[in-house]
PDB file of C-alpha atoms in Angstrom:
ATOM      1  CA  MET A 104      30.958 -27.516  10.492  1.00  0.00           C
ATOM      2  CA  CYS A 105      34.038 -25.427  10.222  1.00  0.00           C
ATOM      3  CA  CYS A 106      31.886 -21.618  10.984  1.00  0.00           C
ATOM      4  CA  LEU A 107      28.704 -20.515  10.302  1.00  0.00           C
ATOM      5  CA  TYR A 108      28.755 -17.141   8.622  1.00  0.00           C
ATOM      6  CA  SER A 109      27.480 -15.365  10.828  1.00  0.00           C
ATOM      7  CA  ARG A 110      30.248 -12.619  11.020  1.00  0.00           C
ATOM      8  CA  PRO A 111      30.901 -11.735   7.440  1.00  0.00           C
ATOM      9  CA  ALA A 112      34.268  -9.425   6.467  1.00  0.00           C
ATOM     10  CA  PRO A 113      34.159  -6.418   5.003  1.00  0.00           C
ATOM     11  CA  LEU A 114      33.011  -7.145   1.100  1.00  0.00           C
ATOM     12  CA  GLY A 115      35.471  -6.140  -1.848  1.00  0.00           C
ATOM     13  CA  SER A 116      33.276  -3.900  -4.010  1.00  0.00           C
ATOM     14  CA  VAL A 117      33.422  -3.363  -7.668  1.00  0.00           C
ATOM     15  CA  LEU A 118      34.403  -0.151  -8.662  1.00  0.00           C
ATOM     16  CA  CYS A 119      33.622   1.646 -11.993  1.00  0.00           C
ATOM     17  CA  THR A 120      33.999   5.158 -12.931  1.00  0.00           C
ATOM     18  CA  ASN A 121      33.371   6.547 -16.832  1.00  0.00           C
ATOM     19  CA  ASP A 122      35.623   9.752 -17.040  1.00  0.00           C
ATOM     20  CA  ASN A 123      33.342  10.526 -20.398  1.00  0.00           C
ATOM     21  CA  ALA A 124      29.831   9.988 -18.807  1.00  0.00           C
ATOM     22  CA  LYS A 125      27.983  13.092 -18.992  1.00  0.00           C
ATOM     23  CA  ALA A 126      26.572  14.524 -15.446  1.00  0.00           C
ATOM     24  CA  HIS A 127      23.060  13.635 -14.933  1.00  0.00           C
ATOM     25  CA  ASP A 128      21.202  16.246 -13.871  1.00  0.00           C
ATOM     26  CA  PRO A 129      18.805  14.656 -11.213  1.00  0.00           C
ATOM     27  CA  ARG A 130      15.065  15.074 -11.914  1.00  0.00           C
ATOM     28  CA  PRO A 131      12.970  16.041  -8.613  1.00  0.00           C
ATOM     29  CA  PHE A 132      12.922  12.726  -6.132  1.00  0.00           C
ATOM     30  CA  PRO A 133       9.464  12.046  -5.631  1.00  0.00           C
ATOM     31  CA  ASP A 134       8.504   9.794  -1.774  1.00  0.00           C
ATOM     32  CA  TRP A 135       7.217   6.803  -3.924  1.00  0.00           C
ATOM     33  CA  TYR A 136      10.932   6.781  -5.443  1.00  0.00           C
ATOM     34  CA  ARG A 137      12.351   5.741  -1.992  1.00  0.00           C
ATOM     35  CA  SER A 138       9.376   3.333  -0.876  1.00  0.00           C
ATOM     36  CA  ALA A 139       6.915   2.145  -3.572  1.00  0.00           C
ATOM     37  CA  SER A 140       9.728  -0.035  -4.835  1.00  0.00           C
ATOM     38  CA  GLY A 141      10.791  -0.546  -1.600  1.00  0.00           C
ATOM     39  CA  PRO A 142       9.918  -2.482   1.835  1.00  0.00           C
ATOM     40  CA  ALA A 143       8.834   0.216   3.905  1.00  0.00           C
ATOM     41  CA  GLY A 144       6.172   3.041   3.855  1.00  0.00           C
ATOM     42  CA  GLY A 145       4.431   3.825   0.778  1.00  0.00           C
ATOM     43  CA  SER A 146       4.765   0.384  -0.564  1.00  0.00           C
ATOM     44  CA  ARG A 147       2.633  -0.939   2.358  1.00  0.00           C
ATOM     45  CA  GLN A 148      -0.305   0.843   0.774  1.00  0.00           C
ATOM     46  CA  ARG A 149       0.411   0.858  -2.939  1.00  0.00           C
ATOM     47  CA  SER A 150      -2.716   0.036  -4.982  1.00  0.00           C
ATOM     48  CA  ARG A 151      -2.693  -3.060  -7.351  1.00  0.00           C
ATOM     49  CA  HIS A 152      -4.915  -1.424  -9.744  1.00  0.00           C
ATOM     50  CA  ARG A 153      -1.772   1.308  -9.906  1.00  0.00           C
ATOM     51  CA  VAL A 154      -1.392   2.082 -13.892  1.00  0.00           C
ATOM     52  CA  GLN A 155       2.122   1.201 -14.651  1.00  0.00           C
ATOM     53  CA  SER A 156       4.815   3.842 -15.139  1.00  0.00           C
ATOM     54  CA  GLY A 157       6.888   1.873 -16.831  1.00  0.00           C
ATOM     55  CA  LEU A 158       9.690   2.208 -14.359  1.00  0.00           C
ATOM     56  CA  LEU A 159      11.495  -0.525 -12.211  1.00  0.00           C
ATOM     57  CA  THR A 160       9.410   0.210  -9.568  1.00  0.00           C
ATOM     58  CA  ASP A 161       6.635  -1.412 -10.700  1.00  0.00           C
ATOM     59  CA  ARG A 162       8.357  -4.839 -10.560  1.00  0.00           C
ATOM     60  CA  VAL A 163       7.325  -7.448  -8.437  1.00  0.00           C
ATOM     61  CA  PRO A 164       9.956 -10.048  -6.333  1.00  0.00           C
ATOM     62  CA  GLY A 165      10.180 -13.158  -8.840  1.00  0.00           C
ATOM     63  CA  GLN A 166       8.676 -11.659 -12.036  1.00  0.00           C
ATOM     64  CA  ALA A 167      10.690 -12.844 -14.560  1.00  0.00           C
ATOM     65  CA  VAL A 168      11.100 -16.342 -13.142  1.00  0.00           C
ATOM     66  CA  MET A 169       7.069 -16.466 -12.550  1.00  0.00           C
ATOM     67  CA  ALA A 170       6.846 -15.162 -16.022  1.00  0.00           C
ATOM     68  CA  GLU A 171       9.345 -18.195 -17.391  1.00  0.00           C
ATOM     69  CA  LEU A 172       7.722 -20.661 -14.956  1.00  0.00           C
ATOM     70  CA  LEU A 173       4.362 -19.797 -16.641  1.00  0.00           C
ATOM     71  CA  ALA A 174       5.361 -19.946 -20.212  1.00  0.00           C
ATOM     72  CA  VAL A 175       6.790 -23.410 -19.326  1.00  0.00           C
ATOM     73  CA  ARG A 176       3.702 -24.707 -17.775  1.00  0.00           C
ATOM     74  CA  GLU A 177       1.724 -23.433 -21.125  1.00  0.00           C
ATOM     75  CA  ARG A 178       3.636 -25.650 -22.894  1.00  0.00           C
ATOM     76  CA  ASP A 179       3.501 -28.756 -20.417  1.00  0.00           C
ATOM     77  CA  ALA A 180       0.656 -31.393 -21.099  1.00  0.00           C
ATOM     78  CA  PRO A 181      -2.042 -30.162 -18.603  1.00  0.00           C
ATOM     79  CA  ARG A 182      -2.796 -32.871 -15.579  1.00  0.00           C
ATOM     80  CA  SER A 183      -5.515 -35.404 -15.926  1.00  0.00           C
ATOM     81  CA  ARG A 184      -8.842 -35.235 -13.926  1.00  0.00           C
ATOM     82  CA  LEU A 185      -7.296 -38.608 -12.647  1.00  0.00           C
ATOM     83  CA  GLY A 186      -3.999 -36.908 -12.079  1.00  0.00           C
ATOM     84  CA  ARG A 187      -5.740 -34.364 -10.053  1.00  0.00           C
ATOM     85  CA  VAL A 188      -7.552 -37.103  -7.983  1.00  0.00           C
ATOM     86  CA  PHE A 189      -4.522 -38.772  -7.453  1.00  0.00           C
ATOM     87  CA  GLY A 190      -2.307 -35.661  -6.414  1.00  0.00           C
ATOM     88  CA  LEU A 191       0.396 -36.198  -9.525  1.00  0.00           C
ATOM     89  CA  ASP A 192       2.993 -33.587  -9.176  1.00  0.00           C
ATOM     90  CA  PRO A 193       1.936 -30.534 -10.998  1.00  0.00           C
ATOM     91  CA  LEU A 194       5.530 -29.335 -11.549  1.00  0.00           C
ATOM     92  CA  THR A 195       7.403 -31.420 -14.487  1.00  0.00           C
ATOM     93  CA  ALA A 196      10.900 -31.469 -14.788  1.00  0.00           C
ATOM     94  CA  ASP A 197      10.865 -28.488 -17.193  1.00  0.00           C
ATOM     95  CA  SER A 198       9.021 -25.919 -14.369  1.00  0.00           C
ATOM     96  CA  ARG A 199       9.997 -27.602 -11.364  1.00  0.00           C
ATOM     97  CA  PRO A 200      13.182 -24.818 -11.458  1.00  0.00           C
ATOM     98  CA  TRP A 201      11.478 -21.789 -12.182  1.00  0.00           C
ATOM     99  CA  TYR A 202       8.685 -22.669  -9.236  1.00  0.00           C
ATOM    100  CA  THR A 203      11.490 -22.926  -7.119  1.00  0.00           C
ATOM    101  CA  GLY A 204      13.597 -20.121  -8.149  1.00  0.00           C
ATOM    102  CA  ALA A 205      10.329 -18.084  -7.855  1.00  0.00           C
ATOM    103  CA  VAL A 206       9.463 -19.102  -4.293  1.00  0.00           C
ATOM    104  CA  GLY A 207      12.889 -18.300  -3.055  1.00  0.00           C
ATOM    105  CA  GLU A 208      13.020 -14.998  -4.479  1.00  0.00           C
ATOM    106  CA  LEU A 209       9.715 -14.283  -2.565  1.00  0.00           C
ATOM    107  CA  ALA A 210      11.042 -15.573   0.698  1.00  0.00           C
ATOM    108  CA  VAL A 211      14.144 -12.947   0.189  1.00  0.00           C
ATOM    109  CA  ALA A 212      11.977 -10.001  -0.774  1.00  0.00           C
ATOM    110  CA  ARG A 213      10.049 -10.576   2.325  1.00  0.00           C
ATOM    111  CA  VAL A 214      13.042 -10.192   4.225  1.00  0.00           C
ATOM    112  CA  LEU A 215      13.626  -7.132   2.488  1.00  0.00           C
ATOM    113  CA  ALA A 216      10.337  -5.903   3.421  1.00  0.00           C
ATOM    114  CA  ARG A 217      11.492  -5.383   6.463  1.00  0.00           C
ATOM    115  CA  LEU A 218      14.378  -2.558   5.927  1.00  0.00           C
ATOM    116  CA  GLY A 219      13.929   0.888   6.645  1.00  0.00           C
ATOM    117  CA  PRO A 220      11.772   3.837   4.028  1.00  0.00           C
ATOM    118  CA  GLU A 221      15.784   5.166   3.561  1.00  0.00           C
ATOM    119  CA  TRP A 222      16.144   1.725   1.167  1.00  0.00           C
ATOM    120  CA  THR A 223      15.098   1.587  -1.980  1.00  0.00           C
ATOM    121  CA  VAL A 224      14.351  -2.512  -3.720  1.00  0.00           C
ATOM    122  CA  LEU A 225      13.997  -3.086  -7.310  1.00  0.00           C
ATOM    123  CA  HIS A 226      13.521  -6.645  -8.068  1.00  0.00           C
ATOM    124  CA  ALA A 227      13.789  -8.846 -10.744  1.00  0.00           C
ATOM    125  CA  VAL A 228      15.653  -6.183 -12.867  1.00  0.00           C
ATOM    126  CA  PRO A 229      15.948  -6.951 -16.389  1.00  0.00           C
ATOM    127  CA  VAL A 230      19.971  -6.678 -17.650  1.00  0.00           C
ATOM    128  CA  GLY A 231      21.747  -6.722 -20.840  1.00  0.00           C
ATOM    129  CA  ALA A 232      20.191  -7.755 -24.034  1.00  0.00           C
ATOM    130  CA  GLY A 233      18.444 -11.126 -23.698  1.00  0.00           C
ATOM    131  CA  THR A 234      16.704 -12.470 -20.721  1.00  0.00           C
ATOM    132  CA  SER A 235      18.876 -12.075 -17.798  1.00  0.00           C
ATOM    133  CA  ASP A 236      17.914 -10.110 -14.382  1.00  0.00           C
ATOM    134  CA  ILE A 237      19.150  -9.289 -11.457  1.00  0.00           C
ATOM    135  CA  ASP A 238      16.888 -10.779  -8.562  1.00  0.00           C
ATOM    136  CA  HIS A 239      17.063  -7.564  -6.288  1.00  0.00           C
ATOM    137  CA  VAL A 240      18.997  -4.417  -6.284  1.00  0.00           C
ATOM    138  CA  LEU A 241      19.027  -2.255  -3.205  1.00  0.00           C
ATOM    139  CA  ILE A 242      20.201   1.161  -2.734  1.00  0.00           C
ATOM    140  CA  GLY A 243      20.200   3.016   0.483  1.00  0.00           C
ATOM    141  CA  PRO A 244      22.766   4.891   3.044  1.00  0.00           C
ATOM    142  CA  ALA A 245      24.888   1.897   3.365  1.00  0.00           C
ATOM    143  CA  GLY A 246      25.504   1.493  -0.442  1.00  0.00           C
ATOM    144  CA  VAL A 247      24.145  -0.117  -3.670  1.00  0.00           C
ATOM    145  CA  TYR A 248      24.005  -4.128  -3.838  1.00  0.00           C
ATOM    146  CA  THR A 249      23.329  -6.741  -6.055  1.00  0.00           C
ATOM    147  CA  VAL A 250      21.473  -9.849  -4.401  1.00  0.00           C
ATOM    148  CA  ASN A 251      21.553 -13.231  -5.856  1.00  0.00           C
ATOM    149  CA  THR A 252      19.259 -15.344  -4.247  1.00  0.00           C
ATOM    150  CA  LYS A 253      19.496 -19.147  -4.586  1.00  0.00           C
ATOM    151  CA  ASN A 254      16.785 -21.647  -2.974  1.00  0.00           C
ATOM    152  CA  HIS A 255      18.545 -24.824  -1.704  1.00  0.00           C
ATOM    153  CA  SER A 256      16.255 -25.473   1.358  1.00  0.00           C
ATOM    154  CA  ASN A 257      17.853 -28.016   3.565  1.00  0.00           C
ATOM    155  CA  GLN A 258      20.663 -28.430   2.232  1.00  0.00           C
ATOM    156  CA  ARG A 259      24.356 -27.634   2.947  1.00  0.00           C
ATOM    157  CA  ILE A 260      26.314 -25.169   1.586  1.00  0.00           C
ATOM    158  CA  TRP A 261      30.073 -25.188   1.382  1.00  0.00           C
ATOM    159  CA  VAL A 262      32.454 -22.378   0.760  1.00  0.00           C
ATOM    160  CA  ALA A 263      36.300 -22.164   0.217  1.00  0.00           C
ATOM    161  CA  GLY A 264      37.537 -18.734  -1.614  1.00  0.00           C
ATOM    162  CA  ARG A 265      36.001 -19.186  -5.494  1.00  0.00           C
ATOM    163  CA  THR A 266      34.923 -22.552  -4.266  1.00  0.00           C
ATOM    164  CA  LEU A 267      31.486 -23.086  -4.038  1.00  0.00           C
ATOM    165  CA  MET A 268      29.215 -26.226  -3.314  1.00  0.00           C
ATOM    166  CA  VAL A 269      25.758 -27.541  -2.754  1.00  0.00           C
ATOM    167  CA  ALA A 270      25.200 -30.480  -1.155  1.00  0.00           C
ATOM    168  CA  GLY A 271      28.627 -31.681  -2.643  1.00  0.00           C
ATOM    169  CA  THR A 272      28.118 -30.243  -6.202  1.00  0.00           C
ATOM    170  CA  ARG A 273      30.167 -27.527  -7.218  1.00  0.00           C
ATOM    171  CA  GLN A 274      28.863 -24.366  -8.286  1.00  0.00           C
ATOM    172  CA  ARG A 275      29.655 -21.339 -10.844  1.00  0.00           C
ATOM    173  CA  TYR A 276      27.378 -18.751  -7.941  1.00  0.00           C
ATOM    174  CA  LEU A 277      30.603 -17.090  -6.846  1.00  0.00           C
ATOM    175  CA  PRO A 278      31.710 -15.965 -10.496  1.00  0.00           C
ATOM    176  CA  ASN A 279      28.134 -15.282 -11.552  1.00  0.00           C
ATOM    177  CA  ALA A 280      27.633 -12.920  -8.592  1.00  0.00           C
ATOM    178  CA  MET A 281      30.774 -11.026  -9.561  1.00  0.00           C
ATOM    179  CA  HIS A 282      30.141 -10.574 -13.081  1.00  0.00           C
ATOM    180  CA  GLU A 283      26.375  -9.223 -11.977  1.00  0.00           C
ATOM    181  CA  ALA A 284      27.668  -6.943  -9.536  1.00  0.00           C
ATOM    182  CA  ALA A 285      29.959  -5.742 -11.931  1.00  0.00           C
ATOM    183  CA  ARG A 286      27.974  -4.834 -14.526  1.00  0.00           C
ATOM    184  CA  ALA A 287      25.675  -3.028 -12.107  1.00  0.00           C
ATOM    185  CA  ALA A 288      28.657  -1.193 -11.200  1.00  0.00           C
ATOM    186  CA  LYS A 289      29.218  -0.202 -14.979  1.00  0.00           C
ATOM    187  CA  LEU A 290      25.836   0.589 -15.863  1.00  0.00           C
ATOM    188  CA  LEU A 291      24.893   2.696 -12.956  1.00  0.00           C
ATOM    189  CA  SER A 292      28.239   4.710 -13.324  1.00  0.00           C
ATOM    190  CA  ALA A 293      27.161   5.806 -16.887  1.00  0.00           C
ATOM    191  CA  ALA A 294      24.107   6.655 -16.388  1.00  0.00           C
ATOM    192  CA  ALA A 295      24.522   8.668 -13.144  1.00  0.00           C
ATOM    193  CA  GLY A 296      27.879  10.219 -13.967  1.00  0.00           C
ATOM    194  CA  LEU A 297      29.448   9.502 -10.794  1.00  0.00           C
ATOM    195  CA  ALA A 298      31.380   6.419  -9.717  1.00  0.00           C
ATOM    196  CA  VAL A 299      28.964   3.679  -8.142  1.00  0.00           C
ATOM    197  CA  GLU A 300      30.265   0.747  -6.085  1.00  0.00           C
ATOM    198  CA  VAL A 301      28.385  -2.196  -6.224  1.00  0.00           C
ATOM    199  CA  THR A 302      28.381  -4.933  -3.594  1.00  0.00           C
ATOM    200  CA  GLY A 303      27.551  -8.439  -4.829  1.00  0.00           C
ATOM    201  CA  VAL A 304      25.717 -10.622  -2.033  1.00  0.00           C
ATOM    202  CA  LEU A 305      24.664 -13.883  -2.788  1.00  0.00           C
ATOM    203  CA  VAL A 306      21.917 -15.409  -0.263  1.00  0.00           C
ATOM    204  CA  PHE A 307      20.966 -18.950   0.060  1.00  0.00           C
ATOM    205  CA  VAL A 308      17.048 -19.505   1.176  1.00  0.00           C
ATOM    206  CA  GLU A 309      16.493 -21.478   4.322  1.00  0.00           C
ATOM    207  CA  PRO A 310      20.052 -23.873   3.961  1.00  0.00           C
ATOM    208  CA  LYS A 311      20.788 -26.650   6.397  1.00  0.00           C
ATOM    209  CA  GLY A 312      24.091 -24.772   7.173  1.00  0.00           C
ATOM    210  CA  ILE A 313      26.623 -22.308   5.301  1.00  0.00           C
ATOM    211  CA  THR A 314      30.389 -23.587   6.174  1.00  0.00           C
ATOM    212  CA  VAL A 315      33.292 -21.333   5.260  1.00  0.00           C
ATOM    213  CA  ARG A 316      36.952 -22.000   5.042  1.00  0.00           C
ATOM    214  CA  GLU A 317      37.695 -19.095   3.401  1.00  0.00           C
ATOM    215  CA  ARG A 318      35.842 -16.089   2.691  1.00  0.00           C
ATOM    216  CA  PRO A 319      35.202 -14.973  -1.057  1.00  0.00           C
ATOM    217  CA  GLU A 320      37.185 -11.789  -2.177  1.00  0.00           C
ATOM    218  CA  SER A 321      34.237  -9.977  -3.331  1.00  0.00           C
ATOM    219  CA  ILE A 322      30.892 -11.583  -2.691  1.00  0.00           C
ATOM    220  CA  THR A 323      29.542 -11.987   0.829  1.00  0.00           C
ATOM    221  CA  VAL A 324      27.452 -15.048   1.220  1.00  0.00           C
ATOM    222  CA  LEU A 325      24.549 -15.462   3.648  1.00  0.00           C
ATOM    223  CA  SER A 326      21.872 -17.034   4.036  1.00  0.00           C
ATOM    224  CA  ASP A 327      18.064 -15.378   4.310  1.00  0.00           C
ATOM    225  CA  GLY A 328      18.180 -15.373   8.020  1.00  0.00           C
ATOM    226  CA  GLN A 329      21.149 -13.407   8.243  1.00  0.00           C
ATOM    227  CA  LEU A 330      20.698 -11.141   5.438  1.00  0.00           C
ATOM    228  CA  LEU A 331      18.498  -8.332   7.397  1.00  0.00           C
ATOM    229  CA  ARG A 332      20.863  -8.061  10.257  1.00  0.00           C
ATOM    230  CA  TRP A 333      24.017  -7.849   7.923  1.00  0.00           C
ATOM    231  CA  LEU A 334      22.493  -5.187   5.824  1.00  0.00           C
ATOM    232  CA  ASN A 335      21.222  -2.712   8.801  1.00  0.00           C
ATOM    233  CA  ARG A 336      24.946  -3.260  10.359  1.00  0.00           C
ATOM    234  CA  ARG A 337      26.758  -2.123   7.761  1.00  0.00           C
ATOM    235  CA  ARG A 338      27.676   2.175   7.641  1.00  0.00           C
ATOM    236  CA  PRO A 339      26.979   4.808   5.815  1.00  0.00           C
ATOM    237  CA  VAL A 340      28.898   5.667   2.527  1.00  0.00           C
ATOM    238  CA  LEU A 341      26.175   7.267   0.613  1.00  0.00           C
ATOM    239  CA  THR A 342      24.205  11.053   1.147  1.00  0.00           C
ATOM    240  CA  PRO A 343      20.982  11.391   0.293  1.00  0.00           C
ATOM    241  CA  GLU A 344      21.938  13.285  -2.572  1.00  0.00           C
ATOM    242  CA  GLN A 345      23.889  10.581  -4.043  1.00  0.00           C
ATOM    243  CA  ILE A 346      21.250   8.103  -3.011  1.00  0.00           C
ATOM    244  CA  ALA A 347      18.558  10.259  -4.952  1.00  0.00           C
ATOM    245  CA  ARG A 348      20.977  10.536  -7.874  1.00  0.00           C
ATOM    246  CA  ILE A 349      21.199   6.444  -8.603  1.00  0.00           C
ATOM    247  CA  VAL A 350      17.580   5.774  -7.843  1.00  0.00           C
ATOM    248  CA  ALA A 351      16.530   8.203 -10.126  1.00  0.00           C
ATOM    249  CA  VAL A 352      18.348   6.292 -12.883  1.00  0.00           C
ATOM    250  CA  ALA A 353      18.154   2.991 -11.272  1.00  0.00           C
ATOM    251  CA  ALA A 354      14.367   2.976 -11.865  1.00  0.00           C
ATOM    252  CA  LEU A 355      14.873   3.605 -15.665  1.00  0.00           C
ATOM    253  CA  PRO A 356      15.074   0.307 -17.717  1.00  0.00           C
ATOM    254  CA  GLY A 357      17.171   1.512 -20.080  1.00  0.00           C
ATOM    255  CA  THR A 358      19.892   2.053 -17.795  1.00  0.00           C
ATOM    256  CA  TRP A 359      19.816  -1.987 -17.835  1.00  0.00           C
ATOM    257  CA  HIS A 360      18.874  -3.596 -20.493  1.00  0.00           C
ATOM    258  CA  ARG A 361      19.631  -2.632 -24.438  1.00  0.00           C
ATOM    259  CA  GLN A 362      15.855  -2.779 -25.790  1.00  0.00           C
ATOM    260  CA  PRO A 363      13.890  -2.716 -22.494  1.00  0.00           C
ATOM    261  CA  ALA A 364      10.455  -4.762 -23.238  1.00  0.00           C
ATOM    262  CA  ALA A 365       6.891  -3.729 -22.509  1.00  0.00           C
ATOM    263  CA  PRO A 366       5.932  -3.655 -18.576  1.00  0.00           C
ATOM    264  CA  GLY A 367       4.555  -7.008 -17.722  1.00  0.00           C
ATOM    265  CA  ASP A 368       1.062  -7.931 -16.257  1.00  0.00           C
ATOM    266  CA  ALA A 369       2.289  -8.008 -12.845  1.00  0.00           C
ATOM    267  CA  ILE A 370      -1.259  -9.224 -11.348  1.00  0.00           C
ATOM    268  CA  ALA A 371      -1.865 -11.783 -14.082  1.00  0.00           C
ATOM    269  CA  LEU A 372       1.544 -13.303 -12.813  1.00  0.00           C
ATOM    270  CA  GLN A 373       0.391 -12.906  -9.185  1.00  0.00           C
ATOM    271  CA  ARG A 374      -2.977 -14.657  -9.696  1.00  0.00           C
ATOM    272  CA  GLY A 375      -1.433 -17.775 -11.939  1.00  0.00           C
ATOM    273  CA  PHE A 376       1.479 -18.110  -9.230  1.00  0.00           C
ATOM    274  CA  ALA A 377      -1.243 -18.547  -6.479  1.00  0.00           C
ATOM    275  CA  ALA A 378      -3.150 -20.610  -8.441  1.00  0.00           C
ATOM    276  CA  LEU A 379      -0.277 -22.997  -9.062  1.00  0.00           C
ATOM    277  CA  ARG A 380       0.480 -23.075  -5.761  1.00  0.00           C
ATOM    278  CA  THR A 381      -2.757 -24.028  -4.769  1.00  0.00           C
ATOM    279  CA  GLU A 382      -1.737 -27.151  -6.847  1.00  0.00           C
ATOM    280  CA  VAL A 383       1.390 -27.653  -5.605  1.00  0.00           C
ATOM    281  CA  GLY A 384      -0.523 -27.909  -2.199  1.00  0.00           C
ATOM    282  CA  GLY A 385       2.066 -26.747  -0.468  1.00  0.00           C
ATOM    283  CA  LEU A 386       4.607 -29.780  -1.132  1.00  0.00           C
ATOM    284  CA  ASP A 387       7.226 -30.212   1.567  1.00  0.00           C
ATOM    285  CA  ASP A 388       9.269 -32.770   0.095  1.00  0.00           C
ATOM    286  CA  GLY A 389      12.351 -32.147   1.272  1.00  0.00           C
ATOM    287  CA  GLY A 390      13.416 -29.049  -0.825  1.00  0.00           C
ATOM    288  CA  ARG A 391      12.286 -30.809  -4.279  1.00  0.00           C
ATOM    289  CA  HIS A 392      10.281 -27.825  -5.204  1.00  0.00           C
ATOM    290  CA  GLY A 393      11.399 -25.469  -2.407  1.00  0.00           C
ATOM    291  CA  ARG A 394       9.476 -24.487   0.829  1.00  0.00           C
ATOM    292  CA  LEU A 395       6.456 -22.205   0.409  1.00  0.00           C
ATOM    293  CA  PRO A 396       6.114 -19.148   2.496  1.00  0.00           C
ATOM    294  CA  SER A 397       3.011 -19.758   5.021  1.00  0.00           C
ATOM    295  CA  ARG A 398       1.865 -16.814   4.310  1.00  0.00           C
ATOM    296  CA  PRO A 399      -0.682 -16.324   0.436  1.00  0.00           C
ATOM    297  CA  VAL A 400       1.748 -15.521  -2.404  1.00  0.00           C
ATOM    298  CA  SER A 401      -0.394 -12.206  -2.776  1.00  0.00           C
ATOM    299  CA  SER A 402       1.207 -10.860   0.673  1.00  0.00           C
ATOM    300  CA  LEU A 403       4.300 -11.360  -0.788  1.00  0.00           C
ATOM    301  CA  LEU A 404       3.924  -9.284  -3.865  1.00  0.00           C
ATOM    302  CA  PHE A 405       4.519  -5.770  -4.423  1.00  0.00           C
ATOM    303  CA  SER A 406       1.306  -4.212  -3.641  1.00  0.00           C
ATOM    304  CA  ASN A 407       0.588  -5.845  -0.250  1.00  0.00           C
ATOM    305  CA  PHE A 408       4.491  -6.399   1.220  1.00  0.00           C
ATOM    306  CA  ARG A 409       3.856  -6.295   5.228  1.00  0.00           C
TER     307      ARG A 409
END
């Protein structure tokens, strides 16, 4: 192994300015903007029966992939009673990637839950015109970050400049993460009426190792175990006023998506995913499904962060 990504170089950032954008007059900045969406403070006491506001602060970690997973499950043929008795895998080739993705996003959300109350964290942010979403958007004194989560448990990651391989297979994760950060910078800059720099971070969940021959130019590659320390070591670059202004527009679905959909039922998704987790039975078969956190999924979702 050449080097573990324990001391990443300073990130390149994507800067977008919009000279024609009208100045945004930020509304009062209530406490829940800081904490309810993020990992600290008020999010711990947030009731799971709270009436949804329609803001992105209501979305839970992994919401988009859990919704797709349960939709795929509805189309799959149910396991027979005999299949359940003999432990037939409840995940099909179609549903398994969505399940693994949901597990990964929940694992990273648990890490982000340890950030301080000065951070706002948005999860599963719908973006563009279709079904794409950003796994996590972080806004705090150290800047604005898009976090792209990849669940490749117990696999080796190799990085050299623009090339990234997982278990020897080349992946397009780096250009995708760059595009995600660039788009976020453009959208937030236009909505906030100021130039917003957005840094892209690619986070792998419990990899066997991350070998870096040459660091990517504008994306930082980390494991979930390195993420918190890396964020806490970033120097402040935003004032409280700038943070408030960015958070106020980032919480609005229309900032990100051309045709925002009605809020989904996060509690129903939580229950459906928890039921599937019970069926899967916490399988750990070398990463085929992705390793599940040891705590119940309900404790990882929005209303019950620890």
